[in-house]
Coordinates of C-alpha atoms in Angstrom, one line a residue:
Chain Q
M1 CA 47.6 74.8 -48.6
R2 CA 47.9 71.1 -48.9
G3 CA 51.5 71.3 -47.7
V4 CA 50.4 73.2 -44.6
L5 CA 47.4 71.1 -43.6
S6 CA 48.8 67.7 -44.4
P7 CA 51.1 67.3 -41.3
L8 CA 48.2 68.6 -39.1
N9 CA 45.8 66.0 -40.6
N10 CA 48.4 63.3 -40.2
K11 CA 48.8 64.2 -36.5
A12 CA 45.0 64.4 -36.0
V13 CA 44.6 61.0 -37.7
T14 CA 47.3 59.5 -35.6
F15 CA 45.8 61.0 -32.4
L16 CA 42.3 59.6 -33.3
D17 CA 43.8 56.3 -34.2
T18 CA 45.5 56.1 -30.8
L19 CA 42.4 57.3 -29.1
V20 CA 40.1 54.7 -30.8
S21 CA 42.7 51.9 -30.1
T22 CA 42.9 52.9 -26.5
V23 CA 39.1 52.9 -26.1
I24 CA 38.8 49.5 -27.8
I25 CA 41.5 48.0 -25.6
I26 CA 39.8 49.5 -22.5
I27 CA 36.4 48.1 -23.5
V28 CA 37.9 44.6 -24.2
V29 CA 39.8 44.6 -20.9
I30 CA 36.6 45.7 -19.0
M31 CA 34.6 43.0 -20.7
L32 CA 37.1 40.3 -20.0
S33 CA 37.5 41.5 -16.4
R34 CA 33.7 41.4 -15.9
F35 CA 33.6 37.9 -17.3
Q36 CA 36.5 36.9 -15.0
L37 CA 34.6 38.5 -12.0
F38 CA 31.5 36.5 -13.0
L39 CA 33.5 33.3 -13.0
A40 CA 35.1 34.1 -9.7
T41 CA 31.6 34.9 -8.2
S42 CA 30.1 31.8 -9.6
N43 CA 32.9 29.7 -8.2
Q44 CA 32.5 31.3 -4.8
N45 CA 28.7 30.6 -5.0
L46 CA 29.3 27.0 -5.8
S47 CA 31.6 26.6 -2.8
K48 CA 29.0 28.3 -0.6
K49 CA 26.3 26.1 -2.0
L50 CA 28.3 22.9 -1.3
V51 CA 29.4 24.0 2.2
L52 CA 25.9 24.9 3.1
F53 CA 24.5 21.7 1.7
E54 CA 27.1 19.7 3.6
T55 CA 26.4 21.6 6.9
I56 CA 22.6 21.2 6.7
N57 CA 22.8 17.6 5.7
N58 CA 25.2 16.7 8.5
K59 CA 23.3 18.8 11.1
I60 CA 20.0 17.1 10.3
T61 CA 21.8 13.7 10.6
D62 CA 23.1 14.8 14.0
I63 CA 19.7 16.1 15.1
Y64 CA 18.1 12.7 14.3
M65 CA 20.6 11.1 16.6
V66 CA 19.7 13.3 19.6
E67 CA 17.4 11.4 21.9
D68 CA 15.4 14.4 23.3
W69 CA 14.8 17.2 20.8
G70 CA 13.6 19.3 23.7
D71 CA 17.3 19.7 24.7
L72 CA 18.3 21.3 21.4
K73 CA 19.4 24.9 21.7
E74 CA 20.3 27.6 19.2
E75 CA 23.9 27.2 17.9
T76 CA 26.3 28.6 15.4
I77 CA 28.3 26.3 13.1
E78 CA 31.5 27.8 11.8
T79 CA 32.4 27.0 8.2
D80 CA 35.2 28.2 6.0
L81 CA 32.8 30.5 4.2
G82 CA 30.9 31.9 7.1
D83 CA 28.8 31.0 10.1
V84 CA 25.6 29.1 9.8
I85 CA 23.1 29.8 12.6
V86 CA 20.8 27.0 13.6
K87 CA 17.6 27.8 15.4
Y88 CA 15.0 25.4 16.8
S89 CA 11.3 26.2 17.3
D90 CA 7.8 24.8 17.7
Y91 CA 8.9 21.5 19.3
E92 CA 6.0 19.1 19.8
S93 CA 6.9 16.1 21.9
K94 CA 3.8 14.2 20.8
T95 CA 1.7 14.9 17.8
C96 CA -1.6 13.2 16.9
N97 CA 0.4 10.9 14.7
L98 CA 2.5 9.7 17.6
T99 CA 5.5 11.5 16.4
S100 CA 7.7 14.3 17.8
K101 CA 8.2 17.3 15.6
I102 CA 10.5 20.2 15.5
I103 CA 11.2 23.1 13.1
V104 CA 14.8 23.8 12.3
K105 CA 15.9 27.1 10.7
F106 CA 19.3 27.5 9.1
S107 CA 20.5 31.0 8.5
F108 CA 23.4 31.8 6.3
E109 CA 24.2 35.3 4.8
N110 CA 20.8 36.7 5.5
K111 CA 19.1 33.8 3.9
T112 CA 17.0 31.3 5.9
R113 CA 16.0 27.8 5.2
E114 CA 13.4 26.0 7.3
Y115 CA 12.9 22.3 7.7
V116 CA 10.3 20.4 9.6
L117 CA 11.7 17.2 11.2
E118 CA 9.5 14.5 12.5
R119 CA 10.1 11.0 13.9
S120 CA 8.3 8.4 15.9
I121 CA 7.9 9.0 19.7
Y122 CA 9.2 5.5 20.2
F123 CA 12.6 6.4 18.8
G124 CA 15.3 5.0 21.1
K125 CA 12.9 3.0 23.2
Chain F
M1 CA 65.7 68.0 -31.0
G2 CA 62.0 68.4 -31.2
N3 CA 61.6 65.8 -33.8
R4 CA 63.7 63.3 -31.9
G5 CA 61.7 63.8 -28.7
L6 CA 58.5 63.2 -30.5
T7 CA 59.8 60.1 -32.1
T8 CA 60.9 58.7 -28.7
L9 CA 57.5 59.6 -27.3
E10 CA 55.8 57.8 -30.2
L11 CA 58.0 54.8 -29.8
I12 CA 57.2 54.6 -26.1
F13 CA 53.5 54.9 -26.8
A14 CA 53.7 52.3 -29.6
L15 CA 55.6 49.9 -27.3
T16 CA 53.2 50.4 -24.5
F17 CA 50.2 49.8 -26.7
G18 CA 51.9 46.9 -28.4
L19 CA 52.6 45.3 -25.1
L20 CA 49.1 46.0 -23.8
F21 CA 47.7 44.6 -26.9
I22 CA 49.8 41.4 -26.7
Y23 CA 48.9 41.1 -23.0
T24 CA 45.2 41.5 -23.7
A25 CA 45.2 39.3 -26.8
I26 CA 47.2 36.4 -25.2
F27 CA 47.4 36.4 -21.5
I28 CA 43.8 37.5 -20.5
P29 CA 42.0 35.0 -22.8
T30 CA 44.3 32.2 -21.6
E31 CA 43.6 33.1 -18.0
L32 CA 39.9 33.2 -18.8
M33 CA 40.0 29.8 -20.4
K34 CA 41.7 28.4 -17.3
S35 CA 39.2 30.0 -15.0
Y36 CA 36.3 28.8 -17.1
K37 CA 37.7 25.2 -17.1
E38 CA 38.1 25.4 -13.4
F39 CA 34.6 26.7 -13.0
Q40 CA 33.3 23.9 -15.3
K41 CA 35.1 21.3 -13.2
N42 CA 33.8 22.7 -10.0
L43 CA 30.3 22.8 -11.4
D44 CA 30.6 19.2 -12.5
N45 CA 31.9 18.2 -9.1
T46 CA 29.1 20.0 -7.2
L47 CA 26.4 18.6 -9.4
S48 CA 27.8 15.1 -9.1
I49 CA 28.0 15.4 -5.3
L50 CA 24.4 16.7 -5.1
S51 CA 23.3 14.0 -7.5
M52 CA 25.0 11.3 -5.4
S53 CA 23.4 12.6 -2.3
K54 CA 20.0 12.8 -3.8
S55 CA 20.4 9.3 -5.0
I56 CA 21.4 8.0 -1.6
L57 CA 18.5 9.9 0.1
N58 CA 16.1 8.3 -2.4
D59 CA 17.4 4.8 -1.8
A60 CA 17.9 5.0 2.0
P61 CA 14.1 5.0 2.9
L62 CA 13.7 1.8 0.8
S63 CA 16.4 0.1 2.8
D64 CA 14.3 0.2 6.0
G65 CA 17.4 1.0 8.1
K66 CA 19.5 -1.8 6.5
I67 CA 22.4 -0.3 4.7
C68 CA 24.9 -3.1 4.4
L69 CA 28.3 -3.9 3.1
N70 CA 28.6 -6.5 0.4
E71 CA 32.3 -7.2 -0.4
N72 CA 33.5 -3.7 -1.4
D73 CA 30.1 -2.3 -2.3
I74 CA 27.3 -0.8 -0.3
I75 CA 23.7 -2.0 -0.7
I76 CA 21.2 0.7 0.0
G77 CA 17.6 -0.3 -0.7
N78 CA 17.5 -2.0 -4.1
S79 CA 20.6 -0.3 -5.3
R80 CA 24.3 -1.3 -5.1
Y81 CA 26.8 1.5 -4.7
M82 CA 30.3 0.9 -5.9
F83 CA 33.0 3.1 -4.6
L84 CA 35.8 2.7 -7.2
D85 CA 39.0 4.5 -7.9
N86 CA 37.5 6.2 -10.9
G87 CA 34.3 7.3 -9.2
V88 CA 31.1 6.2 -7.5
Y89 CA 28.6 4.1 -9.4
R90 CA 25.1 3.1 -8.6
R91 CA 23.8 -0.1 -10.0
N92 CA 20.1 -0.7 -10.0
K93 CA 18.4 -1.6 -13.3
N94 CA 21.1 0.4 -15.1
N95 CA 24.6 1.3 -14.3
L96 CA 24.8 5.0 -13.4
E97 CA 28.0 6.9 -12.9
L98 CA 27.4 9.3 -10.0
T99 CA 30.8 11.0 -9.7
K100 CA 34.0 11.0 -11.5
N101 CA 36.0 11.5 -8.3
P102 CA 36.7 8.7 -5.9
F103 CA 34.9 8.8 -2.6
E104 CA 35.6 6.8 0.6
Y105 CA 32.8 5.4 2.8
K106 CA 32.4 4.5 6.4
L107 CA 29.5 2.5 7.7
S108 CA 28.7 2.4 11.4
E109 CA 25.5 1.2 13.0
D110 CA 23.5 4.4 12.6
V111 CA 25.5 6.5 10.2
F112 CA 26.7 6.1 6.7
E113 CA 29.5 8.5 5.9
I114 CA 31.2 9.4 2.6
T115 CA 34.2 11.6 2.1
G116 CA 35.8 12.9 -1.0
N117 CA 37.1 15.9 -3.0
G118 CA 34.7 18.8 -3.2
I119 CA 35.7 22.2 -4.7
S120 CA 39.2 23.7 -4.7
K121 CA 40.8 20.8 -3.0
N122 CA 38.4 21.1 0.0
N123 CA 37.1 17.8 1.2
V124 CA 33.4 17.1 1.4
N125 CA 32.1 14.9 4.2
L126 CA 28.5 13.8 4.1
K127 CA 26.7 11.9 6.8
Y128 CA 23.4 10.0 6.5
N129 CA 21.2 8.3 9.0
T130 CA 20.6 4.8 8.0
K131 CA 17.2 4.9 9.6
F132 CA 16.0 8.4 8.8
S133 CA 16.2 10.2 5.5
S134 CA 13.9 13.2 5.4
F135 CA 16.3 15.6 3.9
P136 CA 14.5 17.0 0.9
C137 CA 15.7 17.7 -2.6
E138 CA 17.2 21.2 -2.9
D139 CA 16.4 24.1 -5.1
D140 CA 19.3 26.3 -6.1
Y141 CA 20.3 28.5 -3.2
Y142 CA 22.8 30.6 -5.1
D143 CA 21.5 31.0 -8.6

């Protein structure tokens, strides 16, 4: 009896051994791949954050150098990681504080950021 | 015949799994470590650039539109910014290292401009009005 079952058991054990090893290797590979993917996504997000920060910072600097904010029109800024859409709204040429004011919206990948810019009406005079 | 075939098959399986195991055990963790180091470096770079920008934007309103050059340094408000080969430093009451990467600056009448390495060998170019500085501190956009 033992002589008959022993080879079968050995084969079954070998098969199970191989199966378990395969499953473990697959699990480890999946875990490592997911971590790798997480790092790649985080890197990409960092790049996007920096590009967006640079774009917004420089655009606001440019806006402050424009003499008449009334002339500003919607525009698209092309970056390596996608387009940033700049929209202007609610321009007030003279507020009660003797300032001119404008709202600027930056849209990037379905996310929008809004800034209220204000400066003296005597700018450039 | 049958036994020999089975042995060859087993050998192929054993070799395949062996190679797969070695690849998994050595190559993938090494790659992961490299990626993690690169990510850490990028994160440090990004944070230092944001920190430098925040610092300049805090100091610029105090300068009352007078950002000036003093030998090789830039004076913004009450702070002295030193653009050295081993990074950018801000000297106020204390010495503060803002970045570890070197940055170059350009100062014109209305605009103060700095350029340096950003992420993945891309350059970062930041411009600041010397007379206006209303750009607020940022919350994380890509958490």
